[in-house]
Amino acid sequence: MANEQLKEKIIDYAHQIGIDKIGFTAADPFSEMKARLKMQQADNYQSGFEKGSNAERTEPKLHVSDAESIIAIAVAYPSRMKARPVNKKGERRGNFCRASWGMDYHTVLNDKLNQLNRFIENLVPGFRSRIMVDTGELSDRAVAERAGIGFSGKNCAIITPEFGSYVYLGEMITNVPFTSDVPVDDGCGDCTKCLDACPTGALVAPGRLNAKNCIAFLTQTKDFLPDEYRDKLGNQLYGFDTCQLVCPKNKGVDFHLHDAFEPEPDKVKPELLPLLSISNREFKETFGHMAGSWRGKKPLQRNAILALAHYREERAVEELDRLMRTDPRPVIRGTAAFAIGKIGRRDSYRLIQQARLSETDEAVIAEMEKGLAFELVYQN
Ligand code: SF4
């Protein structure tokens, strides 16, 4: 079968299985990315979640030795919930970013790419491929940009003309020489809304992210959250959407094309207090299918504690006190102490002082001191 005909068949099939956009590019090295990676590493701007050496991240042939092309896919996700959680009076809720709504996209996109792989295998004898979705060595964004899925915005997201930046990306390196598609023209122009809106200055320049300052990354860390970001977190439990929400290319964009990505309101905006005492089993049952659970419950609980501190929710103090005194995880004990101080209930400082008498962990004691320091702040 001629490659153009084969390409048409693949595009048709991809649409049938719910791939919203597909593009093709040669499996040439991503040479311009190498210099960018070196710069990011020199400036210590990487998150640490990246996989592979610089060569593995930029040379498709290291993954499929006879690689000829890469098929890039995009699957759209919604930006608005159809229903909101029903709030009881005084209830405080946290927030998961949109990319964590519904079923974990890694699972959904891997399934689609595996289906596509089987389809091509049946048409092409000797077909070889390697699939990647987010956690692979190649940059999904670099592939998508070159394969004509969208342009790379100043906010570092791929922006498609059809679905804005609300798309999940994945790719398949293949040994078939498909003709390449044409990249989408850059569409940011003079706009700088995402850079202006970033609360931590993580977008250090157009298209340049210091991942270590990015709230989306910070929500996924497991240690104490550095002091300077605690207020900026607000009620965010996982990820962060501001640089997408302010983007004019996303104005009015809200596609509900896949049931799998429909958010369950009570799960993507969960009540904060019950999260503090959730068991491992309950956590897995409630949140285990969501992308936002991949780091386990500790970062989400730490963020929930900070969200309660942000709201200065006095009704949380009993539960926070229990955590401060009895939780085996120093990050949770210490963050709870900080939160009790920040909430500033009448008995906050007595509770921290009492717990401090039996605390032996230096890092937790330091957090207790921070909690106690709020007393002076509120007095003045
Ligand atoms: Fe580009 Fe403006 Fe969107 Fe940022 S907000 S990605 S500058 S269009």
Short mmCIF file of C-alpha atoms and ligand atoms in Angstrom, two decimals:
data_model
loop_
_atom_site.label_atom_id
_atom_site.label_comp_id
_atom_site.label_asym_id
_atom_site.label_seq_id
_atom_site.Cartn_x
_atom_site.Cartn_y
_atom_site.Cartn_z
CA MET A 1 0.00 0.00 0.00
CA ALA A 2 1.38 3.43 -0.90
CA ASN A 3 2.35 5.45 2.16
CA GLU A 4 -0.03 8.32 1.39
CA GLN A 5 -2.92 5.86 1.19
CA LEU A 6 -1.74 4.18 4.39
CA LYS A 7 -1.52 7.57 6.10
CA GLU A 8 -5.11 8.36 5.09
CA LYS A 9 -6.29 5.02 6.51
CA ILE A 10 -4.44 5.67 9.77
CA ILE A 11 -5.92 9.17 10.08
CA ASP A 12 -9.43 7.77 9.48
CA TYR A 13 -8.97 5.01 12.01
CA ALA A 14 -7.45 7.40 14.56
CA HIS A 15 -10.57 9.58 14.38
CA GLN A 16 -12.79 6.51 14.75
CA ILE A 17 -11.10 5.58 18.04
CA GLY A 18 -11.37 9.06 19.51
CA ILE A 19 -8.03 10.60 18.63
CA ASP A 20 -8.99 14.21 17.99
CA LYS A 21 -5.91 15.27 16.08
CA ILE A 22 -3.06 13.36 14.48
CA GLY A 23 0.13 14.60 12.84
CA PHE A 24 3.23 13.06 11.30
CA THR A 25 6.88 14.08 11.37
CA ALA A 26 10.20 12.55 10.38
CA ALA A 27 12.13 10.74 13.11
CA ASP A 28 15.03 13.17 12.77
CA PRO A 29 16.84 14.22 15.95
CA PHE A 30 15.39 17.20 17.83
CA SER A 31 18.70 19.01 17.49
CA GLU A 32 17.52 22.47 18.55
CA MET A 33 16.15 20.94 21.75
CA LYS A 34 19.57 19.70 22.84
CA ALA A 35 20.85 23.24 23.33
CA ARG A 36 17.65 24.17 25.17
CA LEU A 37 17.96 21.17 27.51
CA LYS A 38 21.55 22.07 28.33
CA MET A 39 20.48 25.60 29.17
CA GLN A 40 17.62 24.34 31.40
CA GLN A 41 20.01 22.01 33.20
CA ALA A 42 22.68 24.70 33.63
CA ASP A 43 20.08 27.01 35.18
CA ASN A 44 18.64 24.20 37.35
CA TYR A 45 15.20 24.81 35.82
CA GLN A 46 14.21 21.15 35.39
CA SER A 47 11.65 19.47 37.61
CA GLY A 48 13.56 16.24 38.15
CA PHE A 49 10.66 14.19 36.76
CA GLU A 50 12.31 14.10 33.30
CA LYS A 51 13.33 10.73 31.95
CA GLY A 52 16.47 9.75 30.03
CA SER A 53 19.73 11.34 28.93
CA ASN A 54 19.78 14.35 26.61
CA ALA A 55 20.54 11.99 23.72
CA GLU A 56 17.59 9.73 24.61
CA ARG A 57 15.35 12.77 24.89
CA THR A 58 16.23 14.11 21.47
CA GLU A 59 17.09 11.12 19.24
CA PRO A 60 14.14 8.93 18.24
CA LYS A 61 16.43 6.33 16.68
CA LEU A 62 17.74 5.43 20.13
CA HIS A 63 14.26 4.00 20.85
CA VAL A 64 13.46 2.41 17.47
CA SER A 65 16.71 1.70 15.65
CA ASP A 66 15.17 1.89 12.16
CA ALA A 67 12.85 4.80 13.05
CA GLU A 68 11.58 6.81 10.08
CA SER A 69 8.68 8.83 11.43
CA ILE A 70 6.77 9.82 14.54
CA ILE A 71 2.98 9.89 14.74
CA ALA A 72 1.80 12.54 17.20
CA ILE A 73 -1.69 12.49 18.68
CA ALA A 74 -3.81 14.95 20.65
CA VAL A 75 -6.96 14.18 22.64
CA ALA A 76 -9.08 17.09 23.84
CA TYR A 77 -10.26 17.51 27.45
CA PRO A 78 -12.92 19.81 28.88
CA SER A 79 -12.22 23.12 30.55
CA ARG A 80 -15.54 23.56 32.36
CA MET A 81 -17.48 21.26 34.64
CA LYS A 82 -21.06 20.57 33.65
CA ALA A 83 -22.06 20.39 37.33
CA ARG A 84 -20.56 21.93 40.44
CA PRO A 85 -20.23 20.17 43.79
CA VAL A 86 -23.11 20.90 46.12
CA ASN A 87 -21.58 22.95 48.91
CA LYS A 88 -22.75 22.73 52.48
CA LYS A 89 -22.38 25.95 54.42
CA GLY A 90 -18.83 26.59 55.58
CA GLU A 91 -17.39 23.62 53.75
CA ARG A 92 -13.91 24.14 52.31
CA ARG A 93 -12.86 22.47 49.11
CA GLY A 94 -9.59 21.95 47.27
CA ASN A 95 -8.98 21.86 43.56
CA PHE A 96 -7.43 19.50 41.03
CA CYS A 97 -6.27 20.99 37.72
CA ARG A 98 -8.19 20.14 34.54
CA ALA A 99 -5.53 17.71 33.31
CA SER A 100 -6.43 15.53 36.27
CA TRP A 101 -10.16 15.44 35.59
CA GLY A 102 -11.67 12.03 34.95
CA MET A 103 -9.58 8.98 34.13
CA ASP A 104 -5.78 9.26 34.11
CA TYR A 105 -4.93 10.39 30.57
CA HIS A 106 -1.80 8.22 30.50
CA THR A 107 -4.07 5.17 30.54
CA VAL A 108 -6.53 6.57 27.99
CA LEU A 109 -3.90 7.73 25.49
CA ASN A 110 -1.79 4.59 25.86
CA ASP A 111 -4.91 2.53 25.08
CA LYS A 112 -5.62 4.59 21.97
CA LEU A 113 -2.03 4.40 20.77
CA ASN A 114 -1.97 0.65 21.36
CA GLN A 115 -5.16 0.29 19.30
CA LEU A 116 -3.60 2.37 16.55
CA ASN A 117 -0.46 0.27 16.76
CA ARG A 118 -2.43 -2.97 16.24
CA PHE A 119 -4.25 -1.39 13.31
CA ILE A 120 -0.97 -0.45 11.58
CA GLU A 121 0.62 -3.82 12.41
CA ASN A 122 -2.15 -5.52 10.45
CA LEU A 123 -1.47 -3.35 7.42
CA VAL A 124 2.33 -3.17 7.43
CA PRO A 125 4.44 -6.33 7.63
CA GLY A 126 7.53 -5.79 9.81
CA PHE A 127 6.00 -2.74 11.50
CA ARG A 128 7.95 -1.61 14.54
CA SER A 129 7.08 1.14 16.98
CA ARG A 130 7.48 2.61 20.43
CA ILE A 131 4.68 4.47 22.22
CA MET A 132 5.18 7.33 24.68
CA VAL A 133 2.71 9.38 26.72
CA ASP A 134 4.20 12.03 28.99
CA THR A 135 6.50 9.67 30.88
CA GLY A 136 8.61 8.63 27.87
CA GLU A 137 11.99 10.09 26.98
CA LEU A 138 10.90 12.24 24.03
CA SER A 139 9.21 15.58 24.66
CA ASP A 140 5.53 15.19 23.69
CA ARG A 141 5.44 18.92 23.06
CA ALA A 142 8.47 18.99 20.75
CA VAL A 143 7.01 16.10 18.75
CA ALA A 144 3.55 17.67 18.58
CA GLU A 145 4.98 21.01 17.47
CA ARG A 146 6.99 19.50 14.64
CA ALA A 147 4.12 17.21 13.57
CA GLY A 148 1.71 20.12 13.11
CA ILE A 149 -0.52 19.47 16.13
CA GLY A 150 -0.13 23.02 17.42
CA PHE A 151 2.35 25.78 18.12
CA SER A 152 4.35 26.07 21.30
CA GLY A 153 2.91 28.96 23.33
CA LYS A 154 4.86 31.34 25.54
CA ASN A 155 3.29 29.38 28.41
CA CYS A 156 5.15 26.26 27.18
CA ALA A 157 1.88 24.49 26.27
CA ILE A 158 1.04 23.22 22.79
CA ILE A 159 -1.82 25.33 21.47
CA THR A 160 -3.93 23.73 18.78
CA PRO A 161 -6.10 25.84 16.48
CA GLU A 162 -9.06 23.50 17.21
CA PHE A 163 -8.94 22.74 20.95
CA GLY A 164 -6.68 25.43 22.37
CA SER A 165 -4.16 24.01 24.81
CA TYR A 166 -6.68 21.70 26.48
CA VAL A 167 -5.22 18.61 24.84
CA TYR A 168 -3.32 15.58 26.04
CA LEU A 169 -0.40 14.57 23.87
CA GLY A 170 1.25 11.29 22.99
CA GLU A 171 3.30 9.77 20.20
CA MET A 172 4.42 6.65 18.41
CA ILE A 173 7.88 6.32 16.85
CA THR A 174 7.55 4.09 13.77
CA ASN A 175 9.76 2.52 11.12
CA VAL A 176 7.45 3.68 8.30
CA PRO A 177 8.57 6.75 6.28
CA PHE A 178 5.33 8.81 6.33
CA THR A 179 5.37 12.26 4.78
CA SER A 180 5.64 15.00 7.38
CA ASP A 181 2.87 17.46 8.17
CA VAL A 182 3.42 21.19 8.26
CA PRO A 183 3.92 22.88 11.68
CA VAL A 184 1.28 25.35 12.85
CA ASP A 185 2.37 29.03 12.75
CA ASP A 186 3.21 30.63 16.07
CA GLY A 187 0.15 32.49 17.32
CA CYS A 188 1.20 34.33 20.50
CA GLY A 189 2.16 37.56 18.80
CA ASP A 190 2.65 40.40 21.30
CA CYS A 191 0.53 38.74 24.00
CA THR A 192 2.23 38.13 27.37
CA LYS A 193 -0.84 37.30 29.49
CA CYS A 194 0.50 33.97 30.75
CA LEU A 195 3.84 35.48 31.79
CA ASP A 196 2.08 38.35 33.54
CA ALA A 197 -0.36 36.03 35.36
CA CYS A 198 2.14 33.45 36.63
CA PRO A 199 2.11 33.98 40.42
CA THR A 200 5.63 32.66 41.02
CA GLY A 201 7.42 34.03 37.97
CA ALA A 202 8.05 30.47 36.84
CA LEU A 203 7.71 31.53 33.20
CA VAL A 204 11.07 33.27 33.23
CA ALA A 205 10.86 34.22 29.54
CA PRO A 206 8.53 33.43 26.64
CA GLY A 207 8.57 29.64 26.27
CA ARG A 208 11.00 29.17 29.17
CA LEU A 209 9.82 27.59 32.39
CA ASN A 210 11.68 27.23 35.65
CA ALA A 211 9.81 24.06 36.62
CA LYS A 212 11.08 24.31 40.20
CA ASN A 213 9.02 27.49 40.71
CA CYS A 214 5.94 26.26 38.87
CA ILE A 215 2.97 25.66 41.15
CA ALA A 216 1.93 22.65 39.05
CA PHE A 217 5.28 21.05 39.90
CA LEU A 218 5.32 22.22 43.52
CA THR A 219 1.97 20.54 44.21
CA GLN A 220 3.62 17.23 43.33
CA THR A 221 6.65 17.46 45.62
CA LYS A 222 6.73 15.39 48.78
CA ASP A 223 8.83 17.51 51.12
CA PHE A 224 7.85 20.65 53.02
CA LEU A 225 6.63 23.28 50.60
CA PRO A 226 9.10 26.20 50.63
CA ASP A 227 7.70 29.13 52.63
CA GLU A 228 7.56 31.57 49.72
CA TYR A 229 5.02 29.41 47.84
CA ARG A 230 2.63 28.56 50.67
CA ASP A 231 0.33 31.54 50.20
CA LYS A 232 0.47 31.23 46.42
CA LEU A 233 -0.87 27.68 46.51
CA GLY A 234 -4.32 28.87 47.62
CA ASN A 235 -6.65 25.84 47.62
CA GLN A 236 -4.79 24.01 44.86
CA LEU A 237 -4.26 20.31 45.56
CA TYR A 238 -2.75 19.20 42.28
CA GLY A 239 -1.50 21.00 39.16
CA PHE A 240 -2.26 24.58 38.18
CA ASP A 241 -4.23 26.04 35.28
CA THR A 242 -3.69 29.79 35.41
CA CYS A 243 -1.33 30.03 32.42
CA GLN A 244 -3.93 28.20 30.33
CA LEU A 245 -6.97 29.99 31.76
CA VAL A 246 -5.67 33.46 30.89
CA CYS A 247 -4.67 32.44 27.36
CA PRO A 248 -6.88 34.13 24.74
CA LYS A 249 -6.46 31.06 22.52
CA ASN A 250 -8.48 29.12 25.08
CA LYS A 251 -11.32 31.62 25.25
CA GLY A 252 -14.62 29.76 24.95
CA VAL A 253 -12.81 26.45 24.36
CA ASP A 254 -14.58 23.61 26.16
CA PHE A 255 -14.79 20.23 24.45
CA HIS A 256 -16.59 17.29 26.04
CA LEU A 257 -15.65 14.65 23.50
CA HIS A 258 -14.68 11.82 25.86
CA ASP A 259 -16.69 10.43 28.75
CA ALA A 260 -13.41 9.28 30.33
CA PHE A 261 -12.39 12.91 30.97
CA GLU A 262 -15.66 14.12 32.46
CA PRO A 263 -14.90 15.35 35.97
CA GLU A 264 -16.76 14.09 39.02
CA PRO A 265 -17.32 17.36 40.91
CA ASP A 266 -16.79 15.90 44.40
CA LYS A 267 -13.52 14.30 43.35
CA VAL A 268 -11.92 17.17 41.45
CA LYS A 269 -13.04 19.69 44.08
CA PRO A 270 -12.97 17.48 47.16
CA GLU A 271 -13.78 18.58 50.68
CA LEU A 272 -10.53 19.35 52.45
CA LEU A 273 -11.16 18.12 55.98
CA PRO A 274 -11.99 14.47 55.13
CA LEU A 275 -8.80 14.32 53.04
CA LEU A 276 -6.73 14.70 56.19
CA SER A 277 -7.87 11.37 57.64
CA ILE A 278 -8.44 9.35 54.47
CA SER A 279 -7.09 5.78 54.62
CA ASN A 280 -4.81 4.41 51.90
CA ARG A 281 -7.60 2.17 50.69
CA GLU A 282 -10.17 4.93 50.55
CA PHE A 283 -7.67 7.17 48.79
CA LYS A 284 -7.04 4.54 46.12
CA GLU A 285 -10.75 3.91 45.63
CA THR A 286 -11.62 7.61 45.41
CA PHE A 287 -8.65 9.15 43.61
CA GLY A 288 -6.63 6.19 42.30
CA HIS A 289 -7.94 6.51 38.73
CA MET A 290 -6.96 10.19 38.46
CA ALA A 291 -3.65 11.48 37.07
CA GLY A 292 -3.35 13.65 40.19
CA SER A 293 -2.91 10.63 42.46
CA TRP A 294 0.36 9.43 40.92
CA ARG A 295 2.51 10.75 43.80
CA GLY A 296 0.33 9.13 46.45
CA LYS A 297 -1.68 10.82 49.16
CA LYS A 298 1.05 12.68 51.08
CA PRO A 299 1.54 15.67 48.73
CA LEU A 300 -2.23 16.06 48.39
CA GLN A 301 -2.69 15.96 52.16
CA ARG A 302 0.13 18.47 52.66
CA ASN A 303 -1.55 20.73 50.09
CA ALA A 304 -4.96 20.23 51.74
CA ILE A 305 -3.45 21.35 55.07
CA LEU A 306 -2.02 24.46 53.38
CA ALA A 307 -5.39 25.12 51.75
CA LEU A 308 -7.09 25.02 55.17
CA ALA A 309 -4.40 27.41 56.43
CA HIS A 310 -5.10 29.65 53.43
CA TYR A 311 -8.80 29.75 54.40
CA ARG A 312 -7.83 30.14 58.09
CA GLU A 313 -10.44 27.48 58.75
CA GLU A 314 -10.89 27.29 62.51
CA ARG A 315 -12.98 24.12 62.30
CA ALA A 316 -9.90 22.28 61.03
CA VAL A 317 -7.81 22.90 64.14
CA GLU A 318 -8.85 19.71 66.02
CA GLU A 319 -7.91 17.51 63.07
CA LEU A 320 -4.71 19.44 62.44
CA ASP A 321 -3.80 19.09 66.11
CA ARG A 322 -4.27 15.33 65.85
CA LEU A 323 -1.98 15.24 62.82
CA MET A 324 0.60 17.51 64.48
CA ARG A 325 0.81 15.20 67.51
CA THR A 326 0.38 11.74 66.03
CA ASP A 327 1.06 11.54 62.28
CA PRO A 328 4.17 9.45 61.57
CA ARG A 329 5.17 11.67 58.61
CA PRO A 330 7.25 14.71 59.65
CA VAL A 331 6.06 16.73 56.59
CA ILE A 332 2.47 16.29 57.70
CA ARG A 333 3.18 17.01 61.40
CA GLY A 334 5.18 20.11 60.57
CA THR A 335 2.79 21.47 57.94
CA ALA A 336 -0.09 20.94 60.36
CA ALA A 337 1.78 22.95 63.03
CA PHE A 338 2.38 25.75 60.54
CA ALA A 339 -1.31 25.70 59.54
CA ILE A 340 -2.56 25.79 63.14
CA GLY A 341 -0.42 28.88 63.70
CA LYS A 342 -1.57 30.52 60.50
CA ILE A 343 -5.24 29.85 61.26
CA GLY A 344 -4.65 31.68 64.53
CA ARG A 345 -7.53 30.31 66.59
CA ARG A 346 -7.53 31.43 70.22
CA ASP A 347 -5.96 28.12 71.39
CA SER A 348 -3.60 27.64 68.38
CA TYR A 349 -0.38 28.65 70.10
CA ARG A 350 -1.06 26.65 73.26
CA LEU A 351 -1.65 23.55 71.12
CA ILE A 352 1.60 24.03 69.22
CA GLN A 353 3.58 24.64 72.41
CA GLN A 354 2.14 21.51 73.97
CA ALA A 355 2.99 19.36 70.94
CA ARG A 356 6.47 20.91 70.79
CA LEU A 357 7.31 19.42 74.20
CA SER A 358 7.34 15.90 72.78
CA GLU A 359 8.49 16.61 69.21
CA THR A 360 12.03 15.44 68.38
CA ASP A 361 12.26 16.05 64.62
CA GLU A 362 14.27 19.22 63.90
CA ALA A 363 12.37 20.06 60.71
CA VAL A 364 9.00 19.72 62.47
CA ILE A 365 10.21 21.88 65.37
CA ALA A 366 11.23 24.54 62.83
CA GLU A 367 7.68 24.45 61.40
CA MET A 368 6.26 24.75 64.93
CA GLU A 369 8.36 27.88 65.41
CA LYS A 370 6.91 29.29 62.19
CA GLY A 371 3.43 28.47 63.44
CA LEU A 372 4.10 30.18 66.77
CA ALA A 373 5.47 33.27 65.00
CA PHE A 374 1.99 33.99 63.58
CA GLU A 375 0.86 35.00 67.09
CA LEU A 376 3.04 38.11 66.87
CA VAL A 377 1.95 38.81 63.30
CA TYR A 378 -1.73 38.76 64.27
CA GLN A 379 -1.17 40.83 67.42
CA ASN A 380 0.30 43.70 65.38
FE1 SF4 B 1 0.70 32.93 23.98
FE2 SF4 B 1 -0.77 34.83 25.20
FE3 SF4 B 1 -1.52 32.28 25.35
FE4 SF4 B 1 0.67 33.10 26.65
S1 SF4 B 1 -1.44 33.75 27.06
S2 SF4 B 1 0.45 31.25 25.43
S3 SF4 B 1 1.47 34.62 25.24
S4 SF4 B 1 -1.40 33.55 23.49
#
